[in-house]
CSV table of N, CA and C in Angstrom, one decimal:
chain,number,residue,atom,x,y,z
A,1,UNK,N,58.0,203.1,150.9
A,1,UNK,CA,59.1,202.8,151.8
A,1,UNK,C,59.6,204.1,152.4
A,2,UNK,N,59.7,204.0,153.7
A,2,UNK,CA,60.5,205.9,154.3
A,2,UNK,C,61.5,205.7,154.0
A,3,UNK,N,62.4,207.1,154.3
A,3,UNK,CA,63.9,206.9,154.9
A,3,UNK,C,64.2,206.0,155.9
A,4,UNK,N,63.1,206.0,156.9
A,4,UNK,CA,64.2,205.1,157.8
A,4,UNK,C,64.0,203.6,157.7
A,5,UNK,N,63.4,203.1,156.6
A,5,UNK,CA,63.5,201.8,156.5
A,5,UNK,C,64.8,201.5,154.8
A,6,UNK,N,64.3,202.3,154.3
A,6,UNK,CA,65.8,202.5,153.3
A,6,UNK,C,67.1,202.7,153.9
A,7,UNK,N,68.4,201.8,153.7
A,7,UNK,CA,69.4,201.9,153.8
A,7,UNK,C,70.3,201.8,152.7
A,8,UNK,N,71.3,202.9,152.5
A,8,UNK,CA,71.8,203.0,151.3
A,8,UNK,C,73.6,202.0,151.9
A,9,UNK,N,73.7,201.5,150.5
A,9,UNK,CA,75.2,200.9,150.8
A,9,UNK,C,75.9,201.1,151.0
A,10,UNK,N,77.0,201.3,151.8
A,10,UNK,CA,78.2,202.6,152.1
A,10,UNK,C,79.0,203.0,151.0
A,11,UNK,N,79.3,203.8,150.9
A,11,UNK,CA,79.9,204.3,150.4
A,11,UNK,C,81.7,204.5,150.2
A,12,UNK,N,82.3,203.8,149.6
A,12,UNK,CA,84.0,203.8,150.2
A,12,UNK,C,84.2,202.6,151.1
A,13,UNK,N,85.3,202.5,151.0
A,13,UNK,CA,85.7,201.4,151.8
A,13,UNK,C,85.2,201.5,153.4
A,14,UNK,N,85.0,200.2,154.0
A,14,UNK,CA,84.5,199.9,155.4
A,14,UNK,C,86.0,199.8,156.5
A,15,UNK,N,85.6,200.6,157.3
A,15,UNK,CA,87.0,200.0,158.4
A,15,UNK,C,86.9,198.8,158.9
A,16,UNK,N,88.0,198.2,159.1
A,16,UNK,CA,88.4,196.7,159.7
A,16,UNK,C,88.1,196.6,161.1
A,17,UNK,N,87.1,195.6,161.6
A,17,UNK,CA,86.9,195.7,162.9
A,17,UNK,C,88.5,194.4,163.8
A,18,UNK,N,88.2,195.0,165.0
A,18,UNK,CA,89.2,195.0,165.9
A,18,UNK,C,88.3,194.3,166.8
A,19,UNK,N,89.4,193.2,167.7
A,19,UNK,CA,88.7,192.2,168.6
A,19,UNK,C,88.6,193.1,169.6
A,20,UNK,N,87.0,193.2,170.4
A,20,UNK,CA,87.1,194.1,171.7
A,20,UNK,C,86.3,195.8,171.4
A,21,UNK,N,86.9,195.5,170.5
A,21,UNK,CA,86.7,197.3,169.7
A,21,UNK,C,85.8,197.3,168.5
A,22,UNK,N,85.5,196.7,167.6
A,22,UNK,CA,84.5,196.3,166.5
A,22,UNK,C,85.4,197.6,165.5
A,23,UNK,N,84.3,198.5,165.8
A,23,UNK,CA,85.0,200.1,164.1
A,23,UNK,C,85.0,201.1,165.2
A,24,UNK,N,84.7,201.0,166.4
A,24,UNK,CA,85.0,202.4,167.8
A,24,UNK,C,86.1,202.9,167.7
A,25,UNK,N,86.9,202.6,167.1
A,25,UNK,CA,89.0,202.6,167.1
A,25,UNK,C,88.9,203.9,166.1
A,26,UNK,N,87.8,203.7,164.8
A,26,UNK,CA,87.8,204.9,164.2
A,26,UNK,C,87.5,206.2,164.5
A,27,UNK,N,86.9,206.6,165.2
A,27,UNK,CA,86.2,207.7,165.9
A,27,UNK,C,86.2,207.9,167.0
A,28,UNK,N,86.9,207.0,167.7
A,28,UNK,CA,87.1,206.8,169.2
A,28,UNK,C,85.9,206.9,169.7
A,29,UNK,N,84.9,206.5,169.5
A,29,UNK,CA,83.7,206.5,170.4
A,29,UNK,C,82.5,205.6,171.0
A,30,UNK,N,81.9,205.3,171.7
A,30,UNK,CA,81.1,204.2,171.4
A,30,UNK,C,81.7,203.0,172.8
A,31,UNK,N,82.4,204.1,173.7
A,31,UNK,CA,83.1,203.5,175.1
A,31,UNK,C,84.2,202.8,174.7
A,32,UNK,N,85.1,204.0,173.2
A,32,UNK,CA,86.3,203.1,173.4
A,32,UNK,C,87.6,203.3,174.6
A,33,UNK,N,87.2,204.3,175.3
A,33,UNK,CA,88.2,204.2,176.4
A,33,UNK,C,87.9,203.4,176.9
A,34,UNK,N,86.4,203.3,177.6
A,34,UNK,CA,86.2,201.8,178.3
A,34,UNK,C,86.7,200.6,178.1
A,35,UNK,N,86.7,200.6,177.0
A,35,UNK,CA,87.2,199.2,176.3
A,35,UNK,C,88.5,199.0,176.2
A,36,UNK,N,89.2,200.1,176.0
A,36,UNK,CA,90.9,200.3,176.2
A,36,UNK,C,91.2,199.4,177.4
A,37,UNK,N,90.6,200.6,178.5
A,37,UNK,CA,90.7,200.3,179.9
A,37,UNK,C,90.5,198.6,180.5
A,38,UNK,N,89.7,198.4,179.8
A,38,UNK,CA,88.7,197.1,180.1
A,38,UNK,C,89.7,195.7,179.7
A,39,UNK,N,90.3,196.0,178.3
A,39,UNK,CA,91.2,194.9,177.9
A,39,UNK,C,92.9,195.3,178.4
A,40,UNK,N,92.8,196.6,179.1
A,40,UNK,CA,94.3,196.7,179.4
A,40,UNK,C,94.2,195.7,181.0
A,41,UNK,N,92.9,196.2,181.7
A,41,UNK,CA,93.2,194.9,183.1
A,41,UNK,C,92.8,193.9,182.5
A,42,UNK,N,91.9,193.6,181.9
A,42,UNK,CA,92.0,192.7,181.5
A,42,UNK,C,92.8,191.5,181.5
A,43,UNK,N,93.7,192.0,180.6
A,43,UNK,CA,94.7,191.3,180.1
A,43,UNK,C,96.3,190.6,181.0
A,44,UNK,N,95.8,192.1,182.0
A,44,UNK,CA,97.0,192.2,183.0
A,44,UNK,C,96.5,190.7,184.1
A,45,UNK,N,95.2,190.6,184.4
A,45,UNK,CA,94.4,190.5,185.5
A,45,UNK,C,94.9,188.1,184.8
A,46,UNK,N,94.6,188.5,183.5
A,46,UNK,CA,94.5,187.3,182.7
A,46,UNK,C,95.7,186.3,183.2
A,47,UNK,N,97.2,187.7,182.6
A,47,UNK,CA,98.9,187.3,183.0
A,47,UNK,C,98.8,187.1,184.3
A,48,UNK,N,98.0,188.1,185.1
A,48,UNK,CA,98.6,187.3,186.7
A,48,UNK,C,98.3,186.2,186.9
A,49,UNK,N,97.1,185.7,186.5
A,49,UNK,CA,96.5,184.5,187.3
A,49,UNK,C,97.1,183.3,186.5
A,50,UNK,N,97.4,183.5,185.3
A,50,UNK,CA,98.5,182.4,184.3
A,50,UNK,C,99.4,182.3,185.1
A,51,UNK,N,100.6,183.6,185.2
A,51,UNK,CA,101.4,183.4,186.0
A,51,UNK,C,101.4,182.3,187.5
A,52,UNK,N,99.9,182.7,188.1
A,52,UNK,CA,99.7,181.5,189.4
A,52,UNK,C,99.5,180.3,189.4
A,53,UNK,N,99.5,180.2,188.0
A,53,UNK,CA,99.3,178.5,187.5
A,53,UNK,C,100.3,178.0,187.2
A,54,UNK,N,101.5,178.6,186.5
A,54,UNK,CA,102.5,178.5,186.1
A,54,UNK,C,103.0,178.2,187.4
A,55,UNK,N,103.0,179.0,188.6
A,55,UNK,CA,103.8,178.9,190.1
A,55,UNK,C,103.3,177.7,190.5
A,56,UNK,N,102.0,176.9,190.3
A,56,UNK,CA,101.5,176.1,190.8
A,56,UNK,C,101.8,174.7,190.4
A,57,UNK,N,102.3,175.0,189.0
A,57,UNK,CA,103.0,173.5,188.0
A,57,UNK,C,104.8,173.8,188.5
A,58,UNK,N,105.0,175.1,188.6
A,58,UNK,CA,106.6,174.8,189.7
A,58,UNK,C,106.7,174.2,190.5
A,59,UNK,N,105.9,174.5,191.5
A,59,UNK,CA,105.8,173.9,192.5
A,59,UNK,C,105.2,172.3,193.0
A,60,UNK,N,104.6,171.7,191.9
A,60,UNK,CA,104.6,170.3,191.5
A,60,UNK,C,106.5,169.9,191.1
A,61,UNK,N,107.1,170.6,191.1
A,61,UNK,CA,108.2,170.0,190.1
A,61,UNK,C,108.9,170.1,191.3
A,62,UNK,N,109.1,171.2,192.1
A,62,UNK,CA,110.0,171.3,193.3
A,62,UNK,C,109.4,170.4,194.2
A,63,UNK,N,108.0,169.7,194.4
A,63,UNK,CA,107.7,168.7,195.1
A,63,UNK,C,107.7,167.2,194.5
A,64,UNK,N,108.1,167.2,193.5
A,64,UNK,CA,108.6,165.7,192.6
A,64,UNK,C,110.3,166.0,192.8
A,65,UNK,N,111.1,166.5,193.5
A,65,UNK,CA,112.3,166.9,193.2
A,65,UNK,C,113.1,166.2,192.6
A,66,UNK,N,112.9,166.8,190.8
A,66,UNK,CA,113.0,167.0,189.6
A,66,UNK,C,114.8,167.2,189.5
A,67,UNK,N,115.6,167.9,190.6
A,67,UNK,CA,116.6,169.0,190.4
A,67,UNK,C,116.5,170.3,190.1
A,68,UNK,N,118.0,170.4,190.3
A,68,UNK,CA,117.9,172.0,189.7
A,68,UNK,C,118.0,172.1,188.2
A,69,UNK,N,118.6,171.5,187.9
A,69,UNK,CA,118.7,171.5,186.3
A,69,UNK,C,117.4,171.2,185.5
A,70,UNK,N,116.5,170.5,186.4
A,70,UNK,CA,114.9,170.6,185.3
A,70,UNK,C,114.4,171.5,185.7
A,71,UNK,N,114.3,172.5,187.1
A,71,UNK,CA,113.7,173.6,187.7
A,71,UNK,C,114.2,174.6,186.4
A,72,UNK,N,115.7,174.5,186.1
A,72,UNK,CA,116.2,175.9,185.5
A,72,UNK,C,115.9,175.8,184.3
A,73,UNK,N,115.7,174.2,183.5
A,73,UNK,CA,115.2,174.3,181.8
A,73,UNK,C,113.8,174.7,182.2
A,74,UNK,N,113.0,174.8,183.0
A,74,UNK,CA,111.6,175.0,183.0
A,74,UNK,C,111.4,176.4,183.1
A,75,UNK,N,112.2,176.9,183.9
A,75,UNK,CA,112.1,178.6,183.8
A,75,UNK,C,112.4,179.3,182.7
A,76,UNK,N,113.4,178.8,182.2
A,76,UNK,CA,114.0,179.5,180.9
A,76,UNK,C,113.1,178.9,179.8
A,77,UNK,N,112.7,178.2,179.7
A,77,UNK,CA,111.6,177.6,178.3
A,77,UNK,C,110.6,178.4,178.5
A,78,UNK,N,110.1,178.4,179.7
A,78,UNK,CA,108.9,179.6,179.9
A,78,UNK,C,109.3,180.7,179.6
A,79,UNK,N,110.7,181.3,180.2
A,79,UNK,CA,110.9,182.9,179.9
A,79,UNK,C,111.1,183.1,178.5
A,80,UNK,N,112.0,182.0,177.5
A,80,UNK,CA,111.7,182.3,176.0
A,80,UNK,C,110.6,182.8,175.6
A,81,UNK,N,109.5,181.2,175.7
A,81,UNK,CA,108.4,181.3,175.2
A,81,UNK,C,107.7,182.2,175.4
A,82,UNK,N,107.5,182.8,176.7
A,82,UNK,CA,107.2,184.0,177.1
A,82,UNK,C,107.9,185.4,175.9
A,83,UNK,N,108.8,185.6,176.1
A,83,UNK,CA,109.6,186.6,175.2
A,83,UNK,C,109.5,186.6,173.9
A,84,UNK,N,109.1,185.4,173.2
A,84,UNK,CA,108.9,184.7,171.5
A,84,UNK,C,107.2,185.4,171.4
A,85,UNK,N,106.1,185.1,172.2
A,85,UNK,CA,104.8,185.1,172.4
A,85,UNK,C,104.8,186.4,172.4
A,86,UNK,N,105.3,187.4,173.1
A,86,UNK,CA,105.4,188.4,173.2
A,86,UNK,C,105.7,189.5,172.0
A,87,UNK,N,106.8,189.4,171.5
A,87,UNK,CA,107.4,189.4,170.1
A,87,UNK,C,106.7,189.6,168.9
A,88,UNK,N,106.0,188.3,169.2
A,88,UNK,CA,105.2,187.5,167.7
A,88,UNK,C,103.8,188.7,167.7
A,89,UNK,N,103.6,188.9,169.0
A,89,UNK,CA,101.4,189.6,169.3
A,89,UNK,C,101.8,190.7,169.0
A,90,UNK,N,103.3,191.6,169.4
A,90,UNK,CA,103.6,192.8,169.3
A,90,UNK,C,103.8,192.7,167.7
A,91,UNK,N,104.4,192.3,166.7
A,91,UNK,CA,104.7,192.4,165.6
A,91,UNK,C,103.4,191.9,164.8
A,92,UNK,N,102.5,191.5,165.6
A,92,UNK,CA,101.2,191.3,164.7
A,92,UNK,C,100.3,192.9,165.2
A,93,UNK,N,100.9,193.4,166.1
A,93,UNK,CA,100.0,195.1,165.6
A,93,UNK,C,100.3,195.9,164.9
A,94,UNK,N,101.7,195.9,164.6
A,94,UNK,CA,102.5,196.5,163.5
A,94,UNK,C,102.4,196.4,162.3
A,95,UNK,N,102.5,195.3,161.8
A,95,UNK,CA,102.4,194.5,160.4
A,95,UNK,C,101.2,193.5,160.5
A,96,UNK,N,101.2,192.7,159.0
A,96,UNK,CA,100.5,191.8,158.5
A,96,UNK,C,101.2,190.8,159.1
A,97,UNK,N,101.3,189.5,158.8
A,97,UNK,CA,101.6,188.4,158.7
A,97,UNK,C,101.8,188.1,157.1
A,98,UNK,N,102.8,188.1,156.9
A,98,UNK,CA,103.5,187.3,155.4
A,98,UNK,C,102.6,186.5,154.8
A,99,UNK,N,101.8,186.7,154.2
A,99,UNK,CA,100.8,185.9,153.2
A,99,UNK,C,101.7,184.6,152.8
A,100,UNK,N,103.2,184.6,152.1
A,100,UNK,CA,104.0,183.6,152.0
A,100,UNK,C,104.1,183.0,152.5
A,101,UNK,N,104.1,183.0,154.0
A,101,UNK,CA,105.2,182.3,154.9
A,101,UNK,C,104.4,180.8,155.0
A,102,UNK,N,105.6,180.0,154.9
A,102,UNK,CA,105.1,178.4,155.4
A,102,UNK,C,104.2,178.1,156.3
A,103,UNK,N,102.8,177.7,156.3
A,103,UNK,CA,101.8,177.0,157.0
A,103,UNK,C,102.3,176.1,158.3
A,104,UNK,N,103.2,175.1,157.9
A,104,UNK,CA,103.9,174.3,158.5
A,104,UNK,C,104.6,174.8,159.9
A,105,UNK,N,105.3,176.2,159.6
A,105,UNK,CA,106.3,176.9,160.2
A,105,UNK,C,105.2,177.7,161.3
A,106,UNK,N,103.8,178.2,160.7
A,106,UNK,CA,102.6,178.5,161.3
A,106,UNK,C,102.5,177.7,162.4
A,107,UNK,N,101.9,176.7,162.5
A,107,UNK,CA,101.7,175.6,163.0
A,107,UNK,C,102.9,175.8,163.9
A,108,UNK,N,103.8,175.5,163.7
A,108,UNK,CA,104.5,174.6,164.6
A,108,UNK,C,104.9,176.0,165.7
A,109,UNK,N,104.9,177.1,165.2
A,109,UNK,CA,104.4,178.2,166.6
A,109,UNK,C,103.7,178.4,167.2
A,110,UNK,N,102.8,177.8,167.3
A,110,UNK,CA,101.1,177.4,167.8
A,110,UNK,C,101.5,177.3,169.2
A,111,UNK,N,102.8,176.1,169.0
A,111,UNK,CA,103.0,175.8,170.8
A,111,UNK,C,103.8,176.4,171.5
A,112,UNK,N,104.6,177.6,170.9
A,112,UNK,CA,105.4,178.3,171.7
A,112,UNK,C,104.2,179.4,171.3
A,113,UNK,N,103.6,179.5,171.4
A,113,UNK,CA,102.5,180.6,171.2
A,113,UNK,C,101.6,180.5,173.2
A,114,UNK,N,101.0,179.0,172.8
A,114,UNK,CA,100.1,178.5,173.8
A,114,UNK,C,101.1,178.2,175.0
A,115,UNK,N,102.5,177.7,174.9
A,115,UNK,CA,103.4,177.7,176.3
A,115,UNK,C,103.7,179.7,177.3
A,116,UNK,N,103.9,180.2,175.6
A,116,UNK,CA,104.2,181.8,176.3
A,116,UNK,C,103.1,182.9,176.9
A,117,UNK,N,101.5,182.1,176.4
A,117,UNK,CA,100.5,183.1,176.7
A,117,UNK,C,100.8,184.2,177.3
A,118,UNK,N,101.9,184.1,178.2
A,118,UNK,CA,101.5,185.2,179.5
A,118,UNK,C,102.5,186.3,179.0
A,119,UNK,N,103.1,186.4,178.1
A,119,UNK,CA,103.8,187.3,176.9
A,119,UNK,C,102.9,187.9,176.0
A,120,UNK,N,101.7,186.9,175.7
A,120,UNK,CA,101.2,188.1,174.7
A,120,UNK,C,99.9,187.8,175.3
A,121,UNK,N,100.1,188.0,176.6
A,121,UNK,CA,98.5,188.7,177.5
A,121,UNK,C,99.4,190.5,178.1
A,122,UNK,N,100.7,190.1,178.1
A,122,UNK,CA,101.3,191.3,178.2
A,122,UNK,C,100.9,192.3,177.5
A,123,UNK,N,102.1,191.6,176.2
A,123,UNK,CA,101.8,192.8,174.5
A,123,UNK,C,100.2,193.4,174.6
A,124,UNK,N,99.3,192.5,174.6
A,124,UNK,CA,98.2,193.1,174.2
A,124,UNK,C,97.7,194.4,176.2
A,125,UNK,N,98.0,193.9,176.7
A,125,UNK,CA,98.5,195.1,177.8
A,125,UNK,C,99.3,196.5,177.3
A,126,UNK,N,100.1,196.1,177.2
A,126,UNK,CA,101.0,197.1,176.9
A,126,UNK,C,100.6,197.9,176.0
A,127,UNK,N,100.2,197.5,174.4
A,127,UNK,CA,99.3,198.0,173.8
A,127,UNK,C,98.3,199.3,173.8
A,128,UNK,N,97.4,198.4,174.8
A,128,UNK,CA,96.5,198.7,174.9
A,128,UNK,C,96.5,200.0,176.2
A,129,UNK,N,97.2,200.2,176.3
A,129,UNK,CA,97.7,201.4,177.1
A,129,UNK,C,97.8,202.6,176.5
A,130,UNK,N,98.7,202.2,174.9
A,130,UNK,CA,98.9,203.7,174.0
A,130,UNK,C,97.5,203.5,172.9
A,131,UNK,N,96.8,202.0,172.5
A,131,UNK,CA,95.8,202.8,171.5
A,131,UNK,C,95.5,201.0,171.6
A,132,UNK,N,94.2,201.1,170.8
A,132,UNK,CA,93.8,199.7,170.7
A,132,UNK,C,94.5,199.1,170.0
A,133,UNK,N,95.0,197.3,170.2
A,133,UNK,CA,96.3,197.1,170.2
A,133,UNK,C,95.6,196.6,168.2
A,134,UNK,N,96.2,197.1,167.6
A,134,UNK,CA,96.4,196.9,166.3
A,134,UNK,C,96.0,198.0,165.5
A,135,UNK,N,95.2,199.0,166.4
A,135,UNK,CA,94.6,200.5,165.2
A,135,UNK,C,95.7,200.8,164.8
A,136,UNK,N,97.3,201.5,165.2
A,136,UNK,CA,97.9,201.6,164.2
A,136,UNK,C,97.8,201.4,162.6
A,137,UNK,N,97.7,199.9,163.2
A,137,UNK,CA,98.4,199.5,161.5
A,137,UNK,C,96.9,199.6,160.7
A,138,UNK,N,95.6,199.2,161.4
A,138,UNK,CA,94.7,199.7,160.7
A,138,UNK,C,94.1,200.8,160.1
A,139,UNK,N,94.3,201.8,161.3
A,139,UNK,CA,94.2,203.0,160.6
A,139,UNK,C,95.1,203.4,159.3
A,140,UNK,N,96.3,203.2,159.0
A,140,UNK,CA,96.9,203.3,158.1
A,140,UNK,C,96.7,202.8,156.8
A,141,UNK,N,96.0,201.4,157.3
A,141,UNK,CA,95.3,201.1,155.9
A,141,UNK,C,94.0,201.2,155.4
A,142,UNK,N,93.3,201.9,156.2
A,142,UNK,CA,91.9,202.5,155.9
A,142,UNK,C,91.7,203.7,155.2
A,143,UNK,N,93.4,204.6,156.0
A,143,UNK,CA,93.4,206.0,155.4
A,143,UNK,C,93.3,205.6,153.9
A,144,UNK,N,94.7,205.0,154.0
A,144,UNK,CA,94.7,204.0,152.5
A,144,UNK,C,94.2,204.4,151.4
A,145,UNK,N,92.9,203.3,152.2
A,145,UNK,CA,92.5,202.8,151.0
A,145,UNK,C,91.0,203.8,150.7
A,146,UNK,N,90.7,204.7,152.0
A,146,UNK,CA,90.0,205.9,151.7
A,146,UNK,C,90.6,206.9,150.7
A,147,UNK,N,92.1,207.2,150.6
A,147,UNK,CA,92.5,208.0,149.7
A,147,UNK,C,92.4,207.3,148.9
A,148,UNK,N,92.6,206.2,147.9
A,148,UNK,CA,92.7,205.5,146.6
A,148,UNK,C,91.0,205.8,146.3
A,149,UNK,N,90.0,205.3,147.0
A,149,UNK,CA,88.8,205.1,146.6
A,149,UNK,C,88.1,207.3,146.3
A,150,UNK,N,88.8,208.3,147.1
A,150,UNK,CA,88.7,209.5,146.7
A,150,UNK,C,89.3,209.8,145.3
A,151,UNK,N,90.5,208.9,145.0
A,151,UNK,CA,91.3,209.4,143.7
A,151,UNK,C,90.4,208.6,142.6
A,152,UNK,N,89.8,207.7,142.7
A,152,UNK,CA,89.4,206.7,141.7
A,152,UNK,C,87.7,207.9,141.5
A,153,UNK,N,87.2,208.2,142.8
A,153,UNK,CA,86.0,208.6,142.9
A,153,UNK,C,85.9,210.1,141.7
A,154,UNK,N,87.3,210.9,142.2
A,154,UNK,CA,87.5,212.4,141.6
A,154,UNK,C,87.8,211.8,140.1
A,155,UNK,N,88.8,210.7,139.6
A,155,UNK,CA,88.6,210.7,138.2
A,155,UNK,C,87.3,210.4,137.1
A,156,UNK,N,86.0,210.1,137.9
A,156,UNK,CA,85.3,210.2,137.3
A,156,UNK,C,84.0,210.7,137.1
A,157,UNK,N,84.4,212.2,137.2
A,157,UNK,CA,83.2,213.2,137.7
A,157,UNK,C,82.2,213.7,136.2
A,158,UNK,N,81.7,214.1,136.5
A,158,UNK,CA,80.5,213.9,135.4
A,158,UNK,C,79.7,212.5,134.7
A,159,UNK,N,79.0,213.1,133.2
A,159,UNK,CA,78.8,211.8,132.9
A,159,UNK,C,79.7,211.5,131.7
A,160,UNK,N,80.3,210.3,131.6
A,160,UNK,CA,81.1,210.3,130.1
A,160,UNK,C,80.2,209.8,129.2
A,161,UNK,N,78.8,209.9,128.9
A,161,UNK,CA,78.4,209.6,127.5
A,161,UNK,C,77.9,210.9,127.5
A,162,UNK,N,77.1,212.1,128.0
A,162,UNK,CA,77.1,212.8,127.8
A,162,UNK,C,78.2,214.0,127.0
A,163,UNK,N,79.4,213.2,127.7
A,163,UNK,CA,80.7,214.0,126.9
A,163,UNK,C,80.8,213.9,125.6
A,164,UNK,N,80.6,211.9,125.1
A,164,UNK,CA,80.5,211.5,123.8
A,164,UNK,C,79.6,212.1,122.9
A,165,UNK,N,78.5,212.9,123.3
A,165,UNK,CA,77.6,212.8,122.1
A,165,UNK,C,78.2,214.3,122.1
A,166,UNK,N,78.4,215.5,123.1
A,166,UNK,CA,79.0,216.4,122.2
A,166,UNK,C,80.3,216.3,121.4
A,167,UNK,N,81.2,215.4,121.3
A,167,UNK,CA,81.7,215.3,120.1
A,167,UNK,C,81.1,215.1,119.1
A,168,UNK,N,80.2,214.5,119.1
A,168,UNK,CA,79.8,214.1,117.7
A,168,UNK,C,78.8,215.4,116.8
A,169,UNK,N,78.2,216.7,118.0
A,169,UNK,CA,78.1,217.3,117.1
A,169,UNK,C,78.9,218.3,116.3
């Protein structure tokens, strides 16, 4: 067998891939500006044309004349949901998600998730402007868990049975 058909198993913990980005977020390379770039219109390009659909189901309502009063709960339900959706994508680059938290409570934000899309077609814009939208928080945990796996690595340098048999003479 050569070297280049031998592959050895990595060594140390693996970085966490990223939607869009795969492990390029670690080394920045591999067309991650492209890709920055790519998912910042992207995303922008995504919110506008939501947005035209959104104008397009308005304007079903102003031609069923609904009122003003269901024109104005319709704006404002969107602009929450929008602002909630937004919120939720931005605090999922930051942190985890609560391993505890109620399933149930999961779920039932699904739909203010799917009504606000055009909030977190933003966040992930915005994001993606200063760094791929979640390296933050992964980088942090790779340094992590690269330092733990160096400290675990340095406590065990040599061999310990070789240590044992010179005790014994």
């Amino acid at each position: 067998m050569s070297d280049a058909q031998r592959t050895e198993p990595p060594v140390g913990p693996e970085p966490e891939e990223i939607r869009f980005f795969g492990t390029t977020w670690v080394e920045h390379d591999g067309g991650y500006g492209l890709r920055r770039a790519g998912v910042a219109v992207g995303s922008l390009a995504l919110a506008a044309v939501g947005a035209l659909v959104l104008r397009f189901g308005f304007q079903g309502l102003s031609t069923a004349d609904v009122g003003s009063f269901v024109n104005g709960l319709v704006v404002v339900g969107f602009a929450i949901c929008s602002a909630l959706a937004f919120r939720r994508t931005w605090d999922g680059f930051v942190r985890r998600p609560d391993p505890a938290a109620d399933s149930s409570a999961e779920r039932s934000l699904q739909g203010l998730m799917l009504i606000g899309f055009i909030g977190s077609l933003l966040a992930y814009f915005c994001r993606s402007l200063v760094e791929a939208p979640g390296e933050k928080l992964r980088r942090a945990e790779y340094e992590a868990a690269r330092e733990r796996h160096a400290r675990r690595r340095g406590n065990r340098t040599g061999n310990p049975s070789a240590r044992k048999g010179k005790k014994r003479r």
